[in-house]
Amino acid sequence: MEQSKASISLSEARWAAIVESADDAIISIDEHQRITIFNHGAQITFGYTPAEIIGQQLSVLLPSQSRSAHVAHVEGFANSAVRSRRMGERSRVAGRRKDGTEFAAEASISKIVGPSGTIFTAILRDITQREEASRMLHAQAAELREAHERIKLAMTATGLGLWERDLMSNMVTWSDAMYRIFGRDRGEFDGTPNAVLSFVHPDDRSEFRGTFENAIENRRSTFEHEARIVRPNGKVRWIYQRALMRADPDGNPAEILGVALDITDRKRLDELARQQALVQSQKMEAVGQLTGGLAHDFNNLLTVIIGNLELLDMKLEDPASRDLIRRADEAARMGARLTGRLLTFSRKRRLQPTVLSLNETIVNMMELLDRSLGEIVKVNSQLAFGLWLTRVDASEIENAVLNLAINARDAMPSGGTILIETSNVTLAASDIVQSEDTAPGDYVKLAISDTGTGMSPEVAARAFEPFFSTKEPGRGTGLGLSTIYGFVKQSGGFAAIYSELGKGTVVNLYLPRDQSGAQIQSASALVGETVRPVDETILVVEDNAQLRELAVRRLGPLGYKLATAASGPAAIAYLDKGQPVDLVFTDVVMPGGMSGLDLMRWLNEHRPDVRVLLTSGFAAELVSETAGAGVDAPLLRKPYTQAELAAAVRETLRGRPQGERTSAAKT
């Protein structure tokens, strides 16, 4: 008996040790709801010490508003578990800590009926954090579902279709929008890639299949493509697809997720824009041919007018008469500048760069700008002292300044101020942002700014594009800035634009500094230098009798021996006689089936010792033919002055190798 009592005492001690060391809260109550056991885990969970809680009613540990309900729940749960033999099952209960805070617990309750009465033992685990985490997960899941629904609605609104291709099963899943895009019912699509391919236009199927095969083979993370599809009613639509490749944990392609969009309307607009651009280009080409032809004829007339005015000026001594000649000469030269702009507009001339002072060009244009821009626009200039010389086409830079000033005026419908500035700029390699457009070096900068309406960043970014214009139809061709940009680039410089809405615009042209050391010399000085006895013969070839006579009257006083021919064949006949000739001065455009270029080719083959100087008011053929002529001949553009003719003849003759003398024709 003594030994049996000792064994029981030992078992109770072990049980007490196990209960005390458990992490969960273990609580026992008697049949009167008094707490009899309160382990260490219960102390941590509820915040009471055993001394404070042993002997107290269970209700102390339950929420105050529902203590009776919880007591009944505990007893009822225990009785139910005994009857159904489900002892140890867990139930959710609520608890109250010493500090008054409440928490959720998961409880397993046992009921023991013995000689000393009924004992309930509860093992509780605080699940507050777990439930909070669960609530957060549920909330996040709800948010995700809501976001997914919003995305689906947005996709539906934008017309985007969603699709997925599982690369393991090789099956394709479509969203409802995909069926609408392809115009198909669900029964028409079996979910295979071949079914998708059968909906694609026959001409696009090979590229369509190749896009996917290439993406899978090369494990491309993203890819996109466009293709035509054919709907059941036979209508062809364009779709754009963008896809994302997802890999499995081993890095192998697992599935492709994509979106599709019907872009048929955009394609139609693009095609319409291309057609409009083609029509515009053809129209501009037709206008260019017309203006180029008019400029050619007009230049011939101006050459006669200016030339005869020069000859009259040499003979008259009356100041009043000479003043009239001067005014007529100025008008004729203004006409010459106009034809130069017409040729530039029609793109029927090649650049003829010369060394010039940009400051002098701006000063000479101020009167023209004032007349062209109107009274409500004020033009100011700020020209740098000691400005470097630059080497560009003089007519093109004048045209650029005039076009930029007119653009600035149009941006100031209520009036404003245009500022023209020049400066020296040296760009280091570190200053270059757009390396493909600029290069380090010295530049002469021309800046034309206005106080107008300005442009948005999107418009400014496209300002130099051909045919791009913000002006209403009939007021702009969209070629002004693009022509200027092309001229500056061809000259070795670059252009940049800066604009802000409501503040104005500034266009900066960076022209290359001339490093040749050449000095600007007046044309009249060249005439005086050339007038001296010379032993050189010039053959003038010109079909226009007035121009031919004028050339002779201009060259004669310069000391040259002269001969004339009315056509290319006549010139060859003269040269075949063995006549000594140092220079052939020939018009480019002549009737009779032989142009000045044809004559130049003949001379290159039969009389390579003879220099050639070309002249024309319409030099379009030089662009396409001079490169193939085998001869690099200088061109004197009509109309020209006596000084310009003298300079051109002198420079052409100086090009002959040192010591070379005129010889007779080869036999």
XYZ file of C-alpha atoms in Angstrom:
667
model
C 0.000 0.000 0.000
C 2.809 2.334 0.888
C 4.529 1.515 -2.412
C 1.339 2.140 -4.376
C 0.939 5.567 -2.790
C 4.545 6.351 -3.610
C 3.978 5.403 -7.267
C 0.942 7.620 -7.470
C 2.842 10.504 -5.934
C 5.638 10.003 -8.478
C 3.174 9.940 -11.379
C 1.505 13.098 -10.152
C 4.876 14.796 -9.854
C 5.766 13.834 -13.424
C 2.376 15.017 -14.644
C 2.817 18.294 -12.802
C 6.284 18.757 -14.361
C 4.938 18.098 -17.860
C 2.042 20.483 -17.354
C 4.313 23.195 -15.974
C 6.833 22.974 -18.830
C 4.264 23.064 -21.637
C 4.297 26.169 -23.895
C 0.510 26.105 -24.219
C -1.738 27.399 -21.425
C -3.096 24.495 -19.364
C -5.966 25.272 -16.993
C -8.069 22.946 -14.865
C -11.339 23.861 -13.170
C -13.560 21.917 -10.844
C -17.278 21.374 -11.192
C -17.885 24.745 -9.519
C -15.896 26.581 -12.220
C -12.994 27.287 -9.823
C -9.481 27.244 -11.270
C -7.340 24.482 -9.771
C -4.355 24.283 -12.142
C -2.669 27.296 -13.861
C 0.672 26.423 -15.542
C 3.561 28.607 -16.736
C 2.166 28.823 -20.289
C -1.089 30.157 -18.799
C 0.839 32.790 -16.856
C 2.431 34.006 -20.103
C -0.873 33.911 -21.992
C -3.099 35.588 -19.381
C -0.588 37.635 -17.359
C -1.659 36.275 -13.948
C 0.482 34.426 -11.394
C -0.856 31.141 -9.976
C -1.259 32.806 -6.582
C -3.535 35.424 -8.146
C -5.716 33.018 -10.090
C -5.895 29.639 -8.263
C -9.302 29.356 -6.635
C -10.801 32.133 -8.755
C -13.802 31.585 -10.990
C -13.181 30.759 -14.650
C -15.121 33.883 -15.575
C -12.081 35.966 -14.569
C -10.334 34.705 -17.690
C -13.300 35.284 -20.019
C -14.529 38.477 -21.741
C -16.914 40.316 -19.441
C -19.745 40.771 -21.967
C -20.165 37.078 -22.650
C -18.836 35.239 -19.602
C -21.931 33.199 -19.016
C -22.079 32.247 -22.679
C -18.429 31.190 -22.656
C -18.846 29.148 -19.457
C -21.793 27.338 -20.958
C -19.841 26.902 -24.191
C -16.888 25.345 -22.398
C -19.045 22.951 -20.406
C -21.259 22.143 -23.355
C -18.271 21.529 -25.641
C -16.713 19.183 -23.058
C -19.944 17.250 -22.492
C -20.481 16.944 -26.255
C -16.934 15.690 -26.753
C -17.426 13.005 -24.094
C -20.712 11.818 -25.573
C -19.344 11.641 -29.125
C -15.947 10.373 -28.068
C -14.275 13.377 -29.732
C -12.177 14.311 -26.747
C -9.254 16.582 -27.631
C -10.944 18.315 -30.546
C -10.177 22.001 -30.774
C -12.620 24.862 -30.500
C -12.209 28.625 -30.831
C -12.749 30.540 -27.576
C -12.087 34.077 -26.406
C -9.923 35.034 -23.440
C -9.210 38.127 -21.370
C -5.771 39.023 -20.058
C -5.015 40.638 -16.712
C -4.551 44.015 -18.452
C -8.073 43.741 -19.874
C -7.111 43.036 -23.468
C -8.950 40.255 -25.218
C -7.571 37.617 -27.532
C -8.615 34.611 -29.564
C -7.548 31.135 -28.499
C -7.797 27.651 -29.823
C -8.817 25.280 -26.997
C -8.861 21.520 -26.500
C -11.044 20.647 -23.486
C -11.203 17.351 -21.560
C -13.736 16.273 -18.886
C -12.828 13.838 -16.130
C -15.428 12.492 -13.681
C -13.885 10.939 -10.556
C -14.639 10.137 -6.921
C -13.848 13.710 -5.936
C -16.043 15.253 -8.608
C -15.867 16.517 -12.234
C -12.692 18.186 -13.493
C -12.361 20.132 -16.782
C -8.893 20.568 -18.236
C -8.322 23.033 -21.125
C -5.224 23.378 -23.256
C -5.254 26.829 -24.938
C -3.081 28.423 -27.632
C -3.177 32.151 -28.409
C -4.141 32.452 -32.090
C -4.597 36.229 -32.219
C -1.580 36.828 -34.481
C -2.515 33.905 -36.682
C -6.048 35.204 -37.107
C -4.764 38.715 -37.783
C -2.434 37.337 -40.425
C -5.325 35.345 -41.848
C -7.515 38.455 -41.958
C -4.731 40.337 -43.732
C -4.353 37.547 -46.243
C -8.090 37.519 -46.848
C -8.085 41.289 -47.239
C -5.169 41.137 -49.644
C -6.870 38.374 -51.583
C -10.002 40.509 -51.782
C -7.931 43.459 -52.969
C -6.257 41.277 -55.564
C -9.618 40.025 -56.760
C -10.866 43.583 -56.952
C -7.711 44.708 -58.778
C -8.063 41.770 -61.146
C -11.642 42.790 -61.872
C -10.537 46.383 -62.467
C -7.822 45.184 -64.849
C -10.356 43.034 -66.670
C -12.674 46.031 -66.980
C -9.785 48.204 -68.198
C -8.750 45.541 -70.699
C -12.318 45.355 -71.938
C -12.535 49.144 -72.223
C -9.274 49.393 -74.172
C -10.043 46.397 -76.346
C -7.059 44.427 -75.069
C -7.327 40.664 -75.158
C -5.485 38.353 -72.746
C -4.105 34.949 -73.685
C -1.885 32.274 -72.183
C 0.003 29.427 -73.794
C 1.128 26.570 -71.533
C 4.295 25.168 -73.085
C 3.991 21.885 -71.171
C 0.520 21.005 -72.500
C 0.913 23.294 -75.538
C -2.593 24.604 -74.995
C -3.777 28.181 -75.435
C -6.323 29.923 -73.214
C -8.202 33.015 -74.384
C -10.066 35.744 -72.524
C -13.493 36.861 -73.703
C -11.897 39.868 -75.439
C -9.724 37.551 -77.547
C -12.829 35.881 -78.963
C -14.227 39.319 -79.812
C -10.986 40.430 -81.489
C -10.826 37.304 -83.637
C -14.581 37.284 -84.218
C -14.828 33.652 -83.077
C -17.184 31.625 -80.910
C -15.819 29.334 -78.212
C -16.837 26.297 -80.199
C -14.601 27.399 -83.081
C -11.422 27.386 -80.981
C -10.041 24.149 -79.567
C -7.183 25.833 -77.684
C -4.335 24.574 -79.906
C -1.645 26.788 -81.491
C -2.594 25.359 -84.898
C -6.132 26.648 -84.420
C -4.752 30.125 -83.710
C -2.544 29.875 -86.793
C -5.524 28.943 -88.946
C -7.156 32.281 -88.036
C -4.082 34.217 -89.284
C -3.944 35.576 -92.839
C -2.190 33.020 -95.099
C 0.481 35.544 -96.115
C 1.387 36.192 -92.465
C 1.316 32.655 -91.090
C 4.979 31.862 -91.699
C 6.176 34.998 -89.919
C 3.588 34.483 -87.135
C 4.798 30.943 -86.446
C 8.451 31.973 -86.749
C 8.022 34.722 -84.149
C 6.876 32.245 -81.499
C 9.366 29.539 -82.437
C 12.237 32.035 -82.337
C 11.117 33.396 -78.957
C 10.867 29.911 -77.428
C 14.134 28.673 -78.942
C 16.090 31.752 -77.860
C 14.237 32.067 -74.538
C 13.364 35.689 -75.154
C 11.765 37.250 -72.101
C 9.537 39.569 -74.148
C 8.621 39.857 -77.795
C 6.030 41.567 -79.985
C 4.721 41.408 -83.516
C 1.935 42.492 -85.850
C -0.101 40.270 -88.137
C -3.330 40.141 -90.096
C -6.170 37.843 -89.117
C -9.211 36.766 -91.114
C -12.596 36.738 -89.431
C -15.326 34.226 -90.395
C -17.056 36.903 -92.498
C -13.899 37.275 -94.571
C -12.902 40.682 -93.189
C -9.195 41.205 -92.577
C -8.078 42.874 -89.351
C -4.647 43.845 -88.032
C -3.656 42.772 -84.522
C -0.680 43.711 -82.377
C 0.547 41.248 -79.738
C 3.063 41.677 -76.940
C 4.095 38.635 -74.921
C 6.065 37.758 -71.791
C 7.875 34.430 -71.399
C 7.764 32.801 -67.940
C 10.317 30.139 -67.012
C 10.080 27.252 -64.559
C 12.455 26.941 -61.546
C 15.021 25.245 -63.803
C 15.001 28.157 -66.228
C 13.130 26.360 -69.003
C 10.288 28.173 -70.820
C 7.046 27.203 -69.079
C 4.365 29.515 -70.405
C 3.789 32.605 -72.512
C 1.468 35.356 -71.304
C 0.335 37.945 -73.799
C -2.011 40.751 -74.723
C -3.549 41.437 -78.120
C -4.995 44.625 -79.564
C -6.894 45.295 -82.779
C -4.872 48.008 -84.577
C -6.763 48.027 -87.865
C -7.889 51.640 -87.468
C -4.347 52.769 -86.647
C -3.034 50.949 -89.709
C -5.612 52.705 -91.872
C -4.604 56.076 -90.466
C -0.923 55.288 -91.086
C -1.678 54.304 -94.671
C -3.731 57.462 -95.156
C -0.854 59.545 -93.752
C 1.591 57.831 -96.124
C -0.689 58.521 -99.066
C -1.072 62.129 -98.029
C 2.705 62.450 -97.671
C 3.136 60.922 -101.136
C 0.613 63.336 -102.627
C 2.319 66.211 -100.831
C 5.706 65.066 -102.076
C 4.456 64.770 -105.644
C 2.830 68.187 -105.379
C 6.046 69.682 -104.039
C 8.016 68.000 -106.816
C 5.664 69.484 -109.418
C 5.911 72.918 -107.809
C 9.664 72.492 -107.624
C 9.937 71.724 -111.328
C 7.764 74.723 -112.156
C 9.682 77.133 -109.926
C 12.992 75.729 -111.081
C 12.107 76.291 -114.743
C 10.839 79.795 -114.041
C 13.980 80.611 -112.093
C 16.152 79.416 -114.985
C 14.429 81.680 -117.508
C 14.272 84.564 -115.079
C 17.974 84.274 -114.324
C 18.815 84.587 -118.024
C 16.786 87.803 -118.180
C 18.385 89.146 -114.996
C 21.846 88.380 -116.344
C 21.141 90.549 -119.395
C 19.604 93.325 -117.275
C 22.373 93.460 -114.681
C 25.092 93.140 -117.289
C 23.799 95.981 -119.435
C 23.263 98.170 -116.366
C 26.917 97.621 -115.464
C 28.014 98.576 -118.954
C 25.835 101.706 -118.873
C 27.244 102.647 -115.478
C 30.761 102.529 -116.937
C 29.830 104.954 -119.737
C 27.647 107.505 -117.924
C 29.089 110.313 -115.847
C 25.867 112.150 -114.883
C 25.258 111.454 -111.148
C 21.475 111.516 -111.534
C 21.589 108.967 -114.351
C 23.982 106.752 -112.429
C 21.666 106.912 -109.409
C 18.823 105.633 -111.573
C 21.058 102.812 -112.778
C 21.982 101.982 -109.197
C 18.315 101.712 -108.196
C 17.555 99.497 -111.179
C 20.583 97.347 -110.364
C 19.391 96.925 -106.753
C 15.971 95.828 -107.962
C 17.543 93.345 -110.369
C 19.740 91.917 -107.619
C 16.698 91.557 -105.362
C 15.127 89.566 -108.186
C 18.280 87.449 -108.344
C 17.981 86.693 -104.638
C 14.345 85.736 -105.183
C 15.264 83.263 -107.915
C 17.930 81.862 -105.624
C 15.261 81.172 -103.011
C 13.030 79.608 -105.641
C 15.849 77.272 -106.624
C 16.474 76.425 -102.994
C 12.786 75.736 -102.477
C 12.681 73.480 -105.521
C 15.973 71.833 -104.425
C 17.362 72.324 -107.899
C 20.725 73.639 -106.885
C 23.764 72.330 -105.098
C 25.486 74.151 -102.277
C 28.275 76.556 -103.140
C 29.992 77.303 -99.836
C 32.072 80.457 -99.555
C 33.922 82.097 -96.693
C 31.723 84.831 -95.255
C 31.140 86.986 -92.220
C 27.837 86.072 -90.612
C 27.643 89.500 -88.993
C 27.882 91.183 -92.397
C 25.177 88.880 -93.758
C 22.804 89.793 -90.909
C 23.469 93.537 -91.285
C 22.788 93.379 -95.020
C 19.487 91.542 -94.392
C 18.026 93.884 -91.753
C 16.248 96.096 -94.289
C 14.748 93.036 -96.008
C 13.622 91.624 -92.662
C 11.975 94.882 -91.645
C 10.014 94.980 -94.903
C 9.053 91.301 -94.745
C 7.941 91.010 -91.117
C 5.638 93.998 -90.764
C 5.326 96.826 -88.280
C 4.070 94.866 -85.265
C 7.266 92.816 -85.093
C 10.464 94.392 -83.799
C 13.786 92.921 -84.946
C 16.840 93.368 -82.719
C 20.343 92.054 -83.262
C 23.202 91.301 -80.907
C 26.267 90.553 -83.009
C 29.450 89.309 -81.375
C 32.611 91.350 -81.731
C 35.469 89.409 -83.315
C 33.151 86.797 -84.784
C 34.933 83.981 -86.610
C 34.416 83.473 -90.317
C 32.390 80.510 -91.512
C 32.203 78.627 -94.796
C 28.619 78.104 -95.969
C 26.418 78.790 -98.974
C 25.564 82.500 -98.756
C 22.140 82.144 -100.380
C 21.202 79.265 -98.088
C 22.127 81.114 -94.914
C 20.114 84.137 -96.074
C 17.181 81.842 -96.813
C 17.544 80.237 -93.359
C 17.517 83.595 -91.572
C 14.474 84.786 -93.538
C 12.539 81.534 -92.951
C 13.294 81.490 -89.222
C 12.277 85.142 -88.909
C 8.984 84.492 -90.722
C 8.300 81.464 -88.495
C 8.954 83.656 -85.466
C 6.575 86.304 -86.792
C 3.838 83.697 -87.335
C 4.274 82.602 -83.715
C 3.533 86.195 -82.579
C 0.148 87.049 -84.143
C -0.237 90.031 -81.811
C 3.305 91.255 -82.338
C 6.513 90.806 -80.415
C 10.281 90.875 -80.631
C 12.737 88.813 -82.655
C 16.338 88.731 -81.499
C 19.136 87.654 -83.849
C 22.391 86.791 -82.063
C 25.815 85.623 -83.190
C 28.610 84.202 -81.056
C 31.746 82.059 -81.111
C 31.287 78.620 -79.541
C 33.875 75.924 -78.812
C 32.498 72.490 -78.004
C 34.598 69.952 -76.150
C 33.931 66.219 -76.294
C 32.338 66.447 -72.835
C 29.845 69.018 -74.144
C 28.459 66.677 -76.775
C 25.121 65.147 -75.851
C 23.934 63.933 -79.251
C 27.122 62.406 -80.585
C 25.485 61.281 -83.808
C 24.612 64.899 -84.709
C 27.494 66.935 -83.331
C 31.249 66.892 -83.152
C 33.747 68.776 -80.986
C 35.266 71.903 -82.482
C 34.802 75.618 -83.153
C 31.437 76.876 -84.380
C 29.857 80.170 -85.319
C 26.487 80.189 -83.597
C 23.436 81.921 -85.019
C 20.467 82.120 -82.627
C 17.053 83.478 -83.636
C 14.579 83.785 -80.778
C 11.049 85.128 -80.435
C 8.541 85.998 -77.721
C 5.754 83.975 -79.310
C 3.416 81.172 -78.359
C 6.152 78.548 -78.094
C 5.871 74.817 -78.620
C 5.253 71.797 -76.437
C 8.170 69.362 -75.958
C 6.429 66.880 -78.269
C 6.083 69.439 -81.078
C 9.622 70.789 -80.603
C 11.002 67.247 -80.860
C 9.452 66.898 -84.329
C 10.076 70.450 -85.573
C 12.877 69.430 -87.963
C 10.916 66.521 -89.478
C 9.984 66.878 -93.178
C 6.311 67.711 -93.794
C 5.669 68.313 -90.098
C 3.849 71.598 -89.562
C 1.607 73.076 -86.876
C 0.226 75.704 -89.232
C -3.226 75.383 -90.710
C -3.526 73.919 -94.241
C -2.346 76.303 -96.921
C 0.027 78.266 -94.655
C 2.904 75.846 -94.255
C 4.572 73.101 -96.276
C 6.421 71.529 -93.362
C 9.678 71.834 -95.326
C 11.079 75.098 -93.940
C 12.866 73.849 -90.824
C 13.739 70.491 -92.370
C 15.407 72.257 -95.326
C 17.365 74.481 -92.940
C 18.385 71.472 -90.859
C 19.549 69.626 -93.970
C 21.538 72.630 -95.201
C 23.273 73.080 -91.838
C 24.094 69.368 -91.593
C 25.395 69.326 -95.174
C 27.591 72.296 -94.274
C 29.199 70.374 -91.394
C 27.224 71.961 -88.571
C 24.118 71.104 -86.576
C 20.894 72.702 -85.393
C 18.994 72.672 -82.106
C 15.684 74.079 -80.953
C 14.395 75.076 -77.532
C 10.858 76.213 -76.799
C 8.412 76.711 -73.952
C 4.676 77.146 -74.291
C 3.669 80.740 -73.726
C 7.268 81.971 -73.533
C 8.786 81.640 -76.987
C 11.217 79.700 -79.124
C 14.909 79.888 -79.977
C 16.494 78.105 -82.940
C 20.263 77.702 -82.772
C 22.336 77.051 -85.894
C 25.935 75.966 -85.302
C 28.005 76.633 -88.436
C 31.588 75.347 -88.711
C 34.357 77.878 -88.231
C 36.487 78.404 -91.337
C 40.042 77.277 -90.554
C 41.550 78.001 -93.995
C 42.730 81.462 -93.060
C 41.046 82.894 -96.151
C 40.228 86.582 -96.172
C 37.006 88.061 -97.472
C 37.783 90.159 -100.545
C 35.343 92.457 -102.281
C 34.281 91.516 -105.775
C 35.190 94.923 -107.189
C 38.770 94.451 -106.055
C 38.925 91.217 -108.044
C 38.006 93.097 -111.210
C 40.837 95.538 -110.734
C 43.268 92.699 -110.078
C 42.241 90.896 -113.244
C 42.293 93.881 -115.648
C 45.723 93.507 -117.231
C 47.092 92.307 -120.585
C 46.870 88.519 -120.716
C 47.766 85.927 -123.302
C 44.785 83.661 -122.673
C 41.869 82.810 -124.937
C 38.301 82.154 -123.816
C 35.677 80.431 -125.966
C 32.183 81.624 -124.957
C 29.496 79.012 -125.739
C 25.959 80.368 -125.286
C 22.791 79.806 -127.349
C 21.192 83.071 -126.155
C 22.583 85.812 -128.420
C 22.092 88.569 -125.847
C 23.879 86.617 -123.142
C 26.656 85.643 -125.541
C 27.201 89.281 -126.523
C 27.056 90.407 -122.897
C 29.716 87.864 -121.871
C 31.997 89.128 -124.642
C 31.475 92.764 -123.632
C 32.259 91.915 -120.024
C 35.328 89.768 -120.678
C 36.829 92.006 -123.334
C 37.845 94.828 -120.943
C 39.544 92.252 -118.725
C 42.219 91.626 -121.360
C 41.226 88.170 -122.619
C 41.179 87.036 -126.238
C 37.656 85.924 -127.075
C 35.852 83.577 -129.458
C 32.171 82.580 -129.491
C 30.000 79.626 -130.428
C 26.182 79.374 -130.401
C 26.063 75.661 -129.525
C 28.077 72.690 -128.372
C 28.611 71.284 -131.899
C 29.745 74.727 -133.098
C 32.257 74.885 -130.258
C 33.638 71.435 -131.183
C 33.915 72.478 -134.812
C 35.917 75.535 -133.736
C 38.220 73.494 -131.513
C 38.698 70.827 -134.211
C 40.275 73.520 -136.419
C 43.180 73.596 -134.017
C 42.358 76.986 -132.532
C 44.208 77.701 -129.287
C 41.796 77.931 -126.329
C 42.607 78.141 -122.612
C 39.083 78.227 -121.201
C 35.616 77.254 -122.419
C 32.904 79.318 -120.727
C 29.687 77.437 -121.513
C 26.043 77.477 -120.551
C 24.776 74.183 -119.132
C 21.342 74.114 -120.758
C 21.494 74.481 -124.527
C 19.243 73.213 -127.352
C 20.407 71.015 -130.219
C 20.904 67.794 -128.238
C 24.245 68.775 -126.706
C 24.428 70.371 -123.263
C 27.325 72.106 -121.596
C 27.993 68.890 -119.685
C 28.229 66.967 -122.971
C 30.728 69.530 -124.221
C 32.684 69.175 -120.983
C 32.901 65.398 -121.473
C 34.149 65.870 -125.025
C 36.815 68.304 -123.822
C 37.897 65.920 -121.103
C 38.499 63.246 -123.706
C 39.913 65.289 -126.645
C 41.283 68.500 -125.107
C 42.130 67.818 -121.442
C 44.400 70.876 -121.463
C 41.389 73.206 -121.762
C 39.697 74.417 -118.600
C 35.878 74.552 -118.333
C 33.722 77.094 -116.496
C 30.000 76.300 -116.442
C 27.164 78.778 -116.019
C 23.467 78.200 -115.521
C 20.386 79.659 -113.955
C 18.999 76.158 -113.463
C 21.610 73.701 -112.230
C 19.390 70.675 -111.572
C 21.255 68.512 -114.060
C 24.494 69.024 -112.148
C 23.092 67.161 -109.174
C 22.486 63.990 -111.156
C 25.038 64.226 -113.954
C 28.195 66.002 -112.807
C 29.274 63.075 -110.650
C 29.154 60.833 -113.689
C 30.809 63.317 -116.022
C 34.311 62.565 -114.805
C 35.147 66.278 -114.500
C 34.919 68.544 -111.483
C 34.087 71.859 -113.148
C 33.229 75.095 -111.316
C 29.792 76.625 -111.805
C 28.970 80.344 -112.052
C 25.323 80.776 -111.218
C 23.222 83.262 -113.197
C 22.725 86.129 -112.822
C 26.305 87.187 -112.159
C 28.155 90.480 -112.093
C 31.273 91.381 -114.017
C 33.267 91.111 -110.817
C 31.939 87.603 -110.149
C 32.664 86.596 -113.747
C 36.187 87.974 -113.480
C 36.830 86.095 -110.235
C 35.435 82.826 -111.588
C 37.506 83.015 -114.806
C 40.642 83.876 -112.906
C 40.229 81.061 -110.366
C 39.423 78.524 -113.097
C 42.498 79.456 -115.131
C 44.686 79.383 -112.048
C 43.684 75.787 -111.590
C 45.906 74.779 -114.565
C 49.085 72.936 -113.523
C 52.134 75.187 -113.232
C 53.959 75.736 -116.563
C 51.208 74.242 -118.746
C 50.688 76.129 -122.009
C 47.832 76.178 -124.482
C 48.249 73.639 -127.268
C 46.470 72.903 -130.509
C 43.855 70.225 -130.796
C 45.072 66.652 -130.838
C 45.140 64.953 -134.224
